């Protein structure tokens, strides 16, 4: 394997969903993902940005093996990841997902310790006697006191739950993490904290990350490269700075214009303005 070969590649991916227009409407097809190509290198954070319905979650679910695709393929370390493929088990171990609200689908009667330990059950080389220590280590990594293992999900704040979700994903020591709107449901201050935590953990452990968000503002802090999706297609891609500073596609500019930024004024104050809107100083 050549150095810096992609850990995950997606080639010409197509995903269609059958749809029906109205109650007695004709059957149709929704092209949720069309001709998507991308590569993620080891340790790299690739952000996928796009408005609601642009196909981001569908793309993530196909890469994670949770949704079927109608065309193209997904490769892990250069090998296809279809169920039954020799590398499939390795892929499942190394690919983990963090969702927007993972607790909505989890058993509320399970304690945090058991929820976090769940990820270890499928790993034959980790004996059950090591679970408690691994859970403690995983909680410490996400800056939660190990005593959180004895709490129930409903006893946690939104930010704490998302930390637990991150601990659950990282306890398997994955080399690739998919975060789908992982901080989007949190309020502003907590969002910034959890985003910082995720960025710190990524640089500490060096996993590659597909970071999905509808919010271009969070991309600045975590992404190396950015892909912009619109109606199932990639409409623009580039380094984080190129996308944020010199967006070429009108759709990217629209997404960027939705982000307010804080700027220091020549007088030493701070003002809030929208990107691509001239600053007061040069609007004379
Ligand atoms: N299981 C499904 N069945 C039918 N249509 C779906 C399904 N999942 C997603 N879609 C449609 O595919 C498109 C892309 O959805 P999604 O990938 O969830 O977008 P995003 O995550 O960018 O908001 C949307 O039009 C959505 O309604
Ligand atoms: Mg989505």
mmCIF file of C-alpha atoms and ligand atoms in Angstrom:
data_model
loop_
_atom_site.group_PDB
_atom_site.id
_atom_site.type_symbol
_atom_site.label_atom_id
_atom_site.label_comp_id
_atom_site.label_asym_id
_atom_site.label_seq_id
_atom_site.Cartn_x
_atom_site.Cartn_y
_atom_site.Cartn_z
ATOM 1 C CA UNK A 1 0.000 0.000 0.000
ATOM 2 C CA UNK A 2 1.626 3.296 -1.070
ATOM 3 C CA UNK A 3 2.157 5.841 1.648
ATOM 4 C CA UNK A 4 -0.740 8.199 2.192
ATOM 5 C CA UNK A 5 -3.096 6.039 0.141
ATOM 6 C CA UNK A 6 -6.747 6.779 0.990
ATOM 7 C CA UNK A 7 -8.216 4.917 3.939
ATOM 8 C CA UNK A 8 -11.713 5.321 2.467
ATOM 9 C CA UNK A 9 -12.646 5.962 -1.158
ATOM 10 C CA UNK A 10 -16.036 6.372 -2.747
ATOM 11 C CA UNK A 11 -16.311 5.882 -6.504
ATOM 12 C CA UNK A 12 -19.241 6.971 -8.653
ATOM 13 C CA UNK A 13 -21.723 6.358 -5.879
ATOM 14 C CA UNK A 14 -25.425 6.384 -6.746
ATOM 15 C CA UNK A 15 -28.285 5.938 -4.304
ATOM 16 C CA UNK A 16 -31.957 5.992 -5.328
ATOM 17 C CA UNK A 17 -35.018 5.768 -3.126
ATOM 18 C CA UNK A 18 -38.435 4.770 -4.415
ATOM 19 C CA UNK A 19 -40.913 7.558 -3.787
ATOM 20 C CA UNK A 20 -44.606 8.045 -4.377
ATOM 21 C CA UNK A 21 -45.988 11.478 -5.059
ATOM 22 C CA UNK A 22 -49.117 11.893 -2.919
ATOM 23 C CA UNK A 23 -51.286 9.119 -1.526
ATOM 24 C CA UNK A 24 -52.225 7.613 -4.913
ATOM 25 C CA UNK A 25 -49.395 9.199 -6.829
ATOM 26 C CA UNK A 26 -47.223 7.466 -9.372
ATOM 27 C CA UNK A 27 -44.130 5.686 -8.246
ATOM 28 C CA UNK A 28 -40.963 7.612 -8.876
ATOM 29 C CA UNK A 29 -37.352 7.637 -7.891
ATOM 30 C CA UNK A 30 -35.484 10.072 -5.706
ATOM 31 C CA UNK A 31 -31.822 10.324 -6.719
ATOM 32 C CA UNK A 32 -30.483 10.968 -3.216
ATOM 33 C CA UNK A 33 -26.792 10.602 -4.156
ATOM 34 C CA UNK A 34 -25.501 10.951 -7.711
ATOM 35 C CA UNK A 35 -22.022 10.246 -9.029
ATOM 36 C CA UNK A 36 -20.209 11.033 -5.802
ATOM 37 C CA UNK A 37 -16.447 10.488 -5.735
ATOM 38 C CA UNK A 38 -14.284 11.200 -2.725
ATOM 39 C CA UNK A 39 -11.155 10.077 -0.904
ATOM 40 C CA UNK A 40 -10.209 10.388 2.748
ATOM 41 C CA UNK A 41 -6.598 9.911 3.790
ATOM 42 C CA UNK A 42 -5.467 8.518 7.144
ATOM 43 C CA UNK A 43 -5.757 11.169 9.840
ATOM 44 C CA UNK A 44 -7.564 13.613 7.570
ATOM 45 C CA UNK A 45 -10.816 15.429 8.406
ATOM 46 C CA UNK A 46 -13.053 15.791 5.368
ATOM 47 C CA UNK A 47 -16.141 17.929 5.940
ATOM 48 C CA UNK A 48 -19.270 17.334 3.884
ATOM 49 C CA UNK A 49 -21.446 20.421 3.860
ATOM 50 C CA UNK A 50 -24.847 20.981 2.309
ATOM 51 C CA UNK A 51 -28.397 22.035 3.036
ATOM 52 C CA UNK A 52 -31.108 19.719 4.331
ATOM 53 C CA UNK A 53 -31.915 16.959 1.834
ATOM 54 C CA UNK A 54 -28.682 17.327 -0.127
ATOM 55 C CA UNK A 55 -27.784 13.646 0.443
ATOM 56 C CA UNK A 56 -25.236 13.907 3.266
ATOM 57 C CA UNK A 57 -26.765 11.334 5.611
ATOM 58 C CA UNK A 58 -27.434 8.920 2.761
ATOM 59 C CA UNK A 59 -23.770 9.157 1.741
ATOM 60 C CA UNK A 60 -22.683 8.550 5.354
ATOM 61 C CA UNK A 61 -24.994 5.565 5.758
ATOM 62 C CA UNK A 62 -23.742 3.926 2.585
ATOM 63 C CA UNK A 63 -20.127 4.367 3.674
ATOM 64 C CA UNK A 64 -21.027 2.879 7.071
ATOM 65 C CA UNK A 65 -22.722 -0.072 5.370
ATOM 66 C CA UNK A 66 -26.194 0.850 6.678
ATOM 67 C CA UNK A 67 -27.879 1.777 3.381
ATOM 68 C CA UNK A 68 -27.719 -0.013 0.047
ATOM 69 C CA UNK A 69 -26.485 1.739 -3.046
ATOM 70 C CA UNK A 70 -27.466 1.266 -6.683
ATOM 71 C CA UNK A 71 -24.180 2.138 -8.319
ATOM 72 C CA UNK A 72 -20.513 2.707 -7.648
ATOM 73 C CA UNK A 73 -18.497 1.392 -4.737
ATOM 74 C CA UNK A 74 -16.940 2.097 -1.370
ATOM 75 C CA UNK A 75 -13.368 1.002 -0.667
ATOM 76 C CA UNK A 76 -11.608 0.639 2.688
ATOM 77 C CA UNK A 77 -7.813 0.550 2.404
ATOM 78 C CA UNK A 78 -8.279 -0.143 -1.289
ATOM 79 C CA UNK A 79 -10.669 -3.094 -0.885
ATOM 80 C CA UNK A 80 -14.433 -3.248 -1.423
ATOM 81 C CA UNK A 81 -16.474 -3.462 1.781
ATOM 82 C CA UNK A 82 -19.467 -5.500 0.669
ATOM 83 C CA UNK A 83 -20.711 -7.844 3.417
ATOM 84 C CA UNK A 84 -18.810 -11.098 3.083
ATOM 85 C CA UNK A 85 -15.685 -9.422 1.704
ATOM 86 C CA UNK A 86 -12.524 -10.508 3.525
ATOM 87 C CA UNK A 87 -11.952 -7.022 4.927
ATOM 88 C CA UNK A 88 -15.530 -6.484 6.039
ATOM 89 C CA UNK A 89 -14.961 -7.382 9.704
ATOM 90 C CA UNK A 90 -11.878 -5.174 9.812
ATOM 91 C CA UNK A 91 -13.921 -2.354 8.322
ATOM 92 C CA UNK A 92 -16.768 -2.726 10.820
ATOM 93 C CA UNK A 93 -14.283 -2.583 13.651
ATOM 94 C CA UNK A 94 -12.509 0.468 12.292
ATOM 95 C CA UNK A 95 -15.467 2.532 11.127
ATOM 96 C CA UNK A 96 -17.571 4.173 13.828
ATOM 97 C CA UNK A 97 -20.413 6.687 13.654
ATOM 98 C CA UNK A 98 -21.526 9.532 15.883
ATOM 99 C CA UNK A 99 -25.063 10.726 15.142
ATOM 100 C CA UNK A 100 -26.930 13.889 16.002
ATOM 101 C CA UNK A 101 -28.891 12.271 18.823
ATOM 102 C CA UNK A 102 -27.808 8.690 19.369
ATOM 103 C CA UNK A 103 -29.763 8.362 22.598
ATOM 104 C CA UNK A 104 -33.125 8.624 20.898
ATOM 105 C CA UNK A 105 -32.599 5.061 19.679
ATOM 106 C CA UNK A 106 -30.934 3.589 22.768
ATOM 107 C CA UNK A 107 -32.361 1.653 25.657
ATOM 108 C CA UNK A 108 -33.081 4.254 28.360
ATOM 109 C CA UNK A 109 -32.818 1.519 31.023
ATOM 110 C CA UNK A 110 -29.146 0.927 30.301
ATOM 111 C CA UNK A 111 -26.531 2.799 32.268
ATOM 112 C CA UNK A 112 -23.833 4.824 30.549
ATOM 113 C CA UNK A 113 -21.154 2.260 31.474
ATOM 114 C CA UNK A 114 -23.035 -0.536 29.717
ATOM 115 C CA UNK A 115 -23.825 1.671 26.722
ATOM 116 C CA UNK A 116 -20.186 2.610 26.276
ATOM 117 C CA UNK A 117 -19.011 -0.979 26.827
ATOM 118 C CA UNK A 118 -21.376 -2.247 24.100
ATOM 119 C CA UNK A 119 -18.840 -1.394 21.434
ATOM 120 C CA UNK A 120 -16.357 -3.837 22.971
ATOM 121 C CA UNK A 121 -18.618 -6.891 22.850
ATOM 122 C CA UNK A 122 -17.855 -7.712 19.240
ATOM 123 C CA UNK A 123 -14.094 -7.540 19.812
ATOM 124 C CA UNK A 124 -12.803 -11.041 20.555
ATOM 125 C CA UNK A 125 -9.391 -9.824 21.700
ATOM 126 C CA UNK A 126 -10.772 -7.688 24.550
ATOM 127 C CA UNK A 127 -11.659 -9.909 27.529
ATOM 128 C CA UNK A 128 -14.671 -8.886 29.628
ATOM 129 C CA UNK A 129 -12.357 -8.341 32.590
ATOM 130 C CA UNK A 130 -10.904 -5.338 30.752
ATOM 131 C CA UNK A 131 -14.252 -3.650 30.065
ATOM 132 C CA UNK A 132 -14.415 -1.533 33.237
ATOM 133 C CA UNK A 133 -10.960 -0.104 32.670
ATOM 134 C CA UNK A 134 -11.635 0.597 28.994
ATOM 135 C CA UNK A 135 -14.931 2.339 29.862
ATOM 136 C CA UNK A 136 -13.191 4.464 32.473
ATOM 137 C CA UNK A 137 -10.492 5.397 29.968
ATOM 138 C CA UNK A 138 -13.114 6.206 27.303
ATOM 139 C CA UNK A 139 -15.078 8.465 29.672
ATOM 140 C CA UNK A 140 -11.902 10.212 30.793
ATOM 141 C CA UNK A 141 -10.998 10.845 27.144
ATOM 142 C CA UNK A 142 -14.235 12.772 26.645
ATOM 143 C CA UNK A 143 -13.674 14.706 29.895
ATOM 144 C CA UNK A 144 -16.405 12.949 31.877
ATOM 145 C CA UNK A 145 -15.789 11.661 35.381
ATOM 146 C CA UNK A 146 -15.732 7.828 35.452
ATOM 147 C CA UNK A 147 -18.672 7.959 37.910
ATOM 148 C CA UNK A 148 -20.837 8.817 34.868
ATOM 149 C CA UNK A 149 -20.757 5.085 34.099
ATOM 150 C CA UNK A 150 -23.410 4.607 36.799
ATOM 151 C CA UNK A 151 -25.806 7.199 35.404
ATOM 152 C CA UNK A 152 -28.746 6.730 33.065
ATOM 153 C CA UNK A 153 -29.003 8.682 29.793
ATOM 154 C CA UNK A 154 -31.890 10.818 31.087
ATOM 155 C CA UNK A 155 -29.643 12.047 33.888
ATOM 156 C CA UNK A 156 -27.300 13.729 31.393
ATOM 157 C CA UNK A 157 -27.364 17.061 29.595
ATOM 158 C CA UNK A 158 -27.304 17.174 25.805
ATOM 159 C CA UNK A 159 -23.607 17.944 25.752
ATOM 160 C CA UNK A 160 -22.822 15.100 28.191
ATOM 161 C CA UNK A 161 -24.852 12.668 26.080
ATOM 162 C CA UNK A 162 -22.907 13.621 22.999
ATOM 163 C CA UNK A 163 -19.659 13.081 24.934
ATOM 164 C CA UNK A 164 -20.925 9.602 25.835
ATOM 165 C CA UNK A 165 -21.739 8.985 22.171
ATOM 166 C CA UNK A 166 -18.191 9.961 21.258
ATOM 167 C CA UNK A 167 -16.803 7.683 23.996
ATOM 168 C CA UNK A 168 -18.940 4.828 22.618
ATOM 169 C CA UNK A 169 -17.502 5.348 19.163
ATOM 170 C CA UNK A 170 -13.886 5.761 20.251
ATOM 171 C CA UNK A 171 -13.744 2.851 22.704
ATOM 172 C CA UNK A 172 -13.051 0.550 19.744
ATOM 173 C CA UNK A 173 -10.076 2.708 18.753
ATOM 174 C CA UNK A 174 -11.353 3.210 15.206
ATOM 175 C CA UNK A 175 -9.197 4.518 12.387
ATOM 176 C CA UNK A 176 -12.194 6.176 10.722
ATOM 177 C CA UNK A 177 -15.087 8.072 12.340
ATOM 178 C CA UNK A 178 -18.203 9.405 10.635
ATOM 179 C CA UNK A 179 -19.798 12.290 12.543
ATOM 180 C CA UNK A 180 -23.232 13.139 11.097
ATOM 181 C CA UNK A 181 -24.438 16.494 12.468
ATOM 182 C CA UNK A 182 -22.769 15.428 15.722
ATOM 183 C CA UNK A 183 -22.866 18.898 17.250
ATOM 184 C CA UNK A 184 -25.802 20.413 15.356
ATOM 185 C CA UNK A 185 -28.460 19.859 18.031
ATOM 186 C CA UNK A 186 -26.439 21.454 20.824
ATOM 187 C CA UNK A 187 -26.740 25.066 21.840
ATOM 188 C CA UNK A 188 -24.030 27.464 20.870
ATOM 189 C CA UNK A 189 -21.699 27.301 23.887
ATOM 190 C CA UNK A 190 -21.962 23.539 24.311
ATOM 191 C CA UNK A 191 -21.578 23.065 20.558
ATOM 192 C CA UNK A 192 -18.270 24.918 20.659
ATOM 193 C CA UNK A 193 -17.062 22.761 23.582
ATOM 194 C CA UNK A 194 -18.003 19.432 22.009
ATOM 195 C CA UNK A 195 -16.546 20.510 18.677
ATOM 196 C CA UNK A 196 -13.273 21.408 20.391
ATOM 197 C CA UNK A 197 -13.278 18.050 22.168
ATOM 198 C CA UNK A 198 -13.820 16.220 18.885
ATOM 199 C CA UNK A 199 -11.020 18.191 17.216
ATOM 200 C CA UNK A 200 -8.674 17.485 20.169
ATOM 201 C CA UNK A 201 -9.475 13.764 20.152
ATOM 202 C CA UNK A 202 -8.958 13.646 16.404
ATOM 203 C CA UNK A 203 -5.486 15.121 16.683
ATOM 204 C CA UNK A 204 -4.653 12.974 19.741
ATOM 205 C CA UNK A 205 -5.736 9.647 18.233
ATOM 206 C CA UNK A 206 -5.283 10.544 14.570
ATOM 207 C CA UNK A 207 -8.399 8.857 13.192
ATOM 208 C CA UNK A 208 -9.633 9.961 9.787
ATOM 209 C CA UNK A 209 -13.005 11.677 9.968
ATOM 210 C CA UNK A 210 -15.924 12.335 7.666
ATOM 211 C CA UNK A 211 -17.508 15.322 9.369
ATOM 212 C CA UNK A 212 -21.011 16.052 8.100
ATOM 213 C CA UNK A 213 -22.792 19.303 8.794
ATOM 214 C CA UNK A 214 -25.318 21.703 7.309
ATOM 215 C CA UNK A 215 -23.458 24.481 9.126
ATOM 216 C CA UNK A 216 -20.366 25.828 7.374
ATOM 217 C CA UNK A 217 -19.437 27.772 10.508
ATOM 218 C CA UNK A 218 -18.258 24.658 12.372
ATOM 219 C CA UNK A 219 -16.112 23.523 9.443
ATOM 220 C CA UNK A 220 -13.533 26.204 10.054
ATOM 221 C CA UNK A 221 -12.438 24.638 13.340
ATOM 222 C CA UNK A 222 -12.122 21.018 12.326
ATOM 223 C CA UNK A 223 -11.834 20.369 8.584
ATOM 224 C CA UNK A 224 -8.746 19.938 6.423
ATOM 225 C CA UNK A 225 -10.782 19.697 3.235
ATOM 226 C CA UNK A 226 -14.405 20.444 2.399
ATOM 227 C CA UNK A 227 -16.904 18.940 -0.020
ATOM 228 C CA UNK A 228 -20.092 20.854 -0.764
ATOM 229 C CA UNK A 229 -23.155 18.802 -1.715
ATOM 230 C CA UNK A 230 -26.295 20.049 -3.420
ATOM 231 C CA UNK A 231 -29.144 17.852 -4.667
ATOM 232 C CA UNK A 232 -27.108 14.676 -4.270
ATOM 233 C CA UNK A 233 -24.054 15.891 -6.153
ATOM 234 C CA UNK A 234 -20.720 17.340 -5.160
ATOM 235 C CA UNK A 235 -20.789 20.892 -6.483
ATOM 236 C CA UNK A 236 -17.498 22.099 -5.054
ATOM 237 C CA UNK A 237 -14.494 20.774 -3.182
ATOM 238 C CA UNK A 238 -11.229 22.126 -1.935
ATOM 239 C CA UNK A 239 -9.127 22.879 1.083
ATOM 240 C CA UNK A 240 -10.934 24.484 3.998
ATOM 241 C CA UNK A 241 -9.331 27.847 3.333
ATOM 242 C CA UNK A 242 -10.085 27.793 -0.378
ATOM 243 C CA UNK A 243 -13.749 26.990 0.252
ATOM 244 C CA UNK A 244 -14.186 29.538 3.022
ATOM 245 C CA UNK A 245 -12.138 32.336 1.434
ATOM 246 C CA UNK A 246 -12.747 31.940 -2.285
ATOM 247 C CA UNK A 247 -15.877 29.850 -2.875
ATOM 248 C CA UNK A 248 -16.504 29.369 -6.591
ATOM 249 C CA UNK A 249 -19.985 27.911 -6.635
ATOM 250 C CA UNK A 250 -23.020 30.136 -6.045
ATOM 251 C CA UNK A 251 -24.494 27.540 -3.691
ATOM 252 C CA UNK A 252 -21.375 27.588 -1.500
ATOM 253 C CA UNK A 253 -21.520 31.370 -1.391
ATOM 254 C CA UNK A 254 -25.139 31.152 -0.272
ATOM 255 C CA UNK A 255 -24.194 28.753 2.533
ATOM 256 C CA UNK A 256 -21.342 31.039 3.539
ATOM 257 C CA UNK A 257 -23.553 34.089 3.521
ATOM 258 C CA UNK A 258 -25.693 32.461 6.168
ATOM 259 C CA UNK A 259 -22.803 32.579 8.668
ATOM 260 C CA UNK A 260 -22.337 35.688 10.745
ATOM 261 C CA UNK A 261 -18.750 36.516 11.662
ATOM 262 C CA UNK A 262 -17.205 38.645 14.367
ATOM 263 C CA UNK A 263 -14.625 41.169 13.252
ATOM 264 C CA UNK A 264 -12.522 43.642 15.133
ATOM 265 C CA UNK A 265 -13.053 47.183 13.926
ATOM 266 C CA UNK A 266 -10.237 49.697 13.295
ATOM 267 C CA UNK A 267 -11.389 51.476 16.476
ATOM 268 C CA UNK A 268 -10.643 48.318 18.484
ATOM 269 C CA UNK A 269 -14.258 47.244 18.950
ATOM 270 C CA UNK A 270 -15.969 44.120 17.696
ATOM 271 C CA UNK A 271 -18.804 43.983 15.219
ATOM 272 C CA UNK A 272 -21.011 41.250 13.851
ATOM 273 C CA UNK A 273 -21.436 41.094 10.118
ATOM 274 C CA UNK A 274 -22.244 38.653 7.361
ATOM 275 C CA UNK A 275 -19.559 37.193 5.166
ATOM 276 C CA UNK A 276 -19.315 38.739 1.681
ATOM 277 C CA UNK A 277 -20.915 41.888 3.040
ATOM 278 C CA UNK A 278 -18.482 44.793 2.945
ATOM 279 C CA UNK A 279 -17.167 45.823 6.363
ATOM 280 C CA UNK A 280 -18.297 49.262 7.478
ATOM 281 C CA UNK A 281 -14.733 50.552 7.130
ATOM 282 C CA UNK A 282 -14.422 49.781 3.413
ATOM 283 C CA UNK A 283 -17.991 50.666 2.515
ATOM 284 C CA UNK A 284 -17.244 54.355 2.177
HETATM 285 N N1 LIG B 1 -35.084 6.014 3.400
HETATM 286 C C1 LIG B 1 -35.452 6.959 2.524
HETATM 287 N N2 LIG B 1 -36.512 6.777 1.691
HETATM 288 C C2 LIG B 1 -36.878 7.712 0.794
HETATM 289 N N3 LIG B 1 -36.236 8.889 0.628
HETATM 290 C C3 LIG B 1 -35.177 9.128 1.422
HETATM 291 C C4 LIG B 1 -34.730 8.190 2.415
HETATM 292 N N4 LIG B 1 -33.660 8.717 3.062
HETATM 293 C C5 LIG B 1 -33.443 9.928 2.493
HETATM 294 N N5 LIG B 1 -34.346 10.176 1.516
HETATM 295 C C6 LIG B 1 -34.384 11.364 0.652
HETATM 296 O O1 LIG B 1 -33.112 11.520 0.054
HETATM 297 C C7 LIG B 1 -32.717 12.883 0.043
HETATM 298 C C8 LIG B 1 -31.408 13.063 0.808
HETATM 299 O O2 LIG B 1 -31.648 12.848 2.197
HETATM 300 P P1 LIG B 1 -30.500 12.895 3.290
HETATM 301 O O3 LIG B 1 -29.373 12.066 2.832
HETATM 302 O O4 LIG B 1 -31.099 12.577 4.612
HETATM 303 O O5 LIG B 1 -30.080 14.436 3.241
HETATM 304 P P2 LIG B 1 -29.301 15.347 4.313
HETATM 305 O O6 LIG B 1 -28.671 14.459 5.334
HETATM 306 O O7 LIG B 1 -28.319 16.107 3.488
HETATM 307 O O8 LIG B 1 -30.325 16.254 4.906
HETATM 308 C C9 LIG B 1 -33.878 13.667 0.631
HETATM 309 O O9 LIG B 1 -34.691 14.114 -0.429
HETATM 310 C C10 LIG B 1 -34.595 12.637 1.460
HETATM 311 O O10 LIG B 1 -35.967 12.955 1.573
HETATM 312 MG MG1 LIG B 2 -28.737 14.446 7.414
#
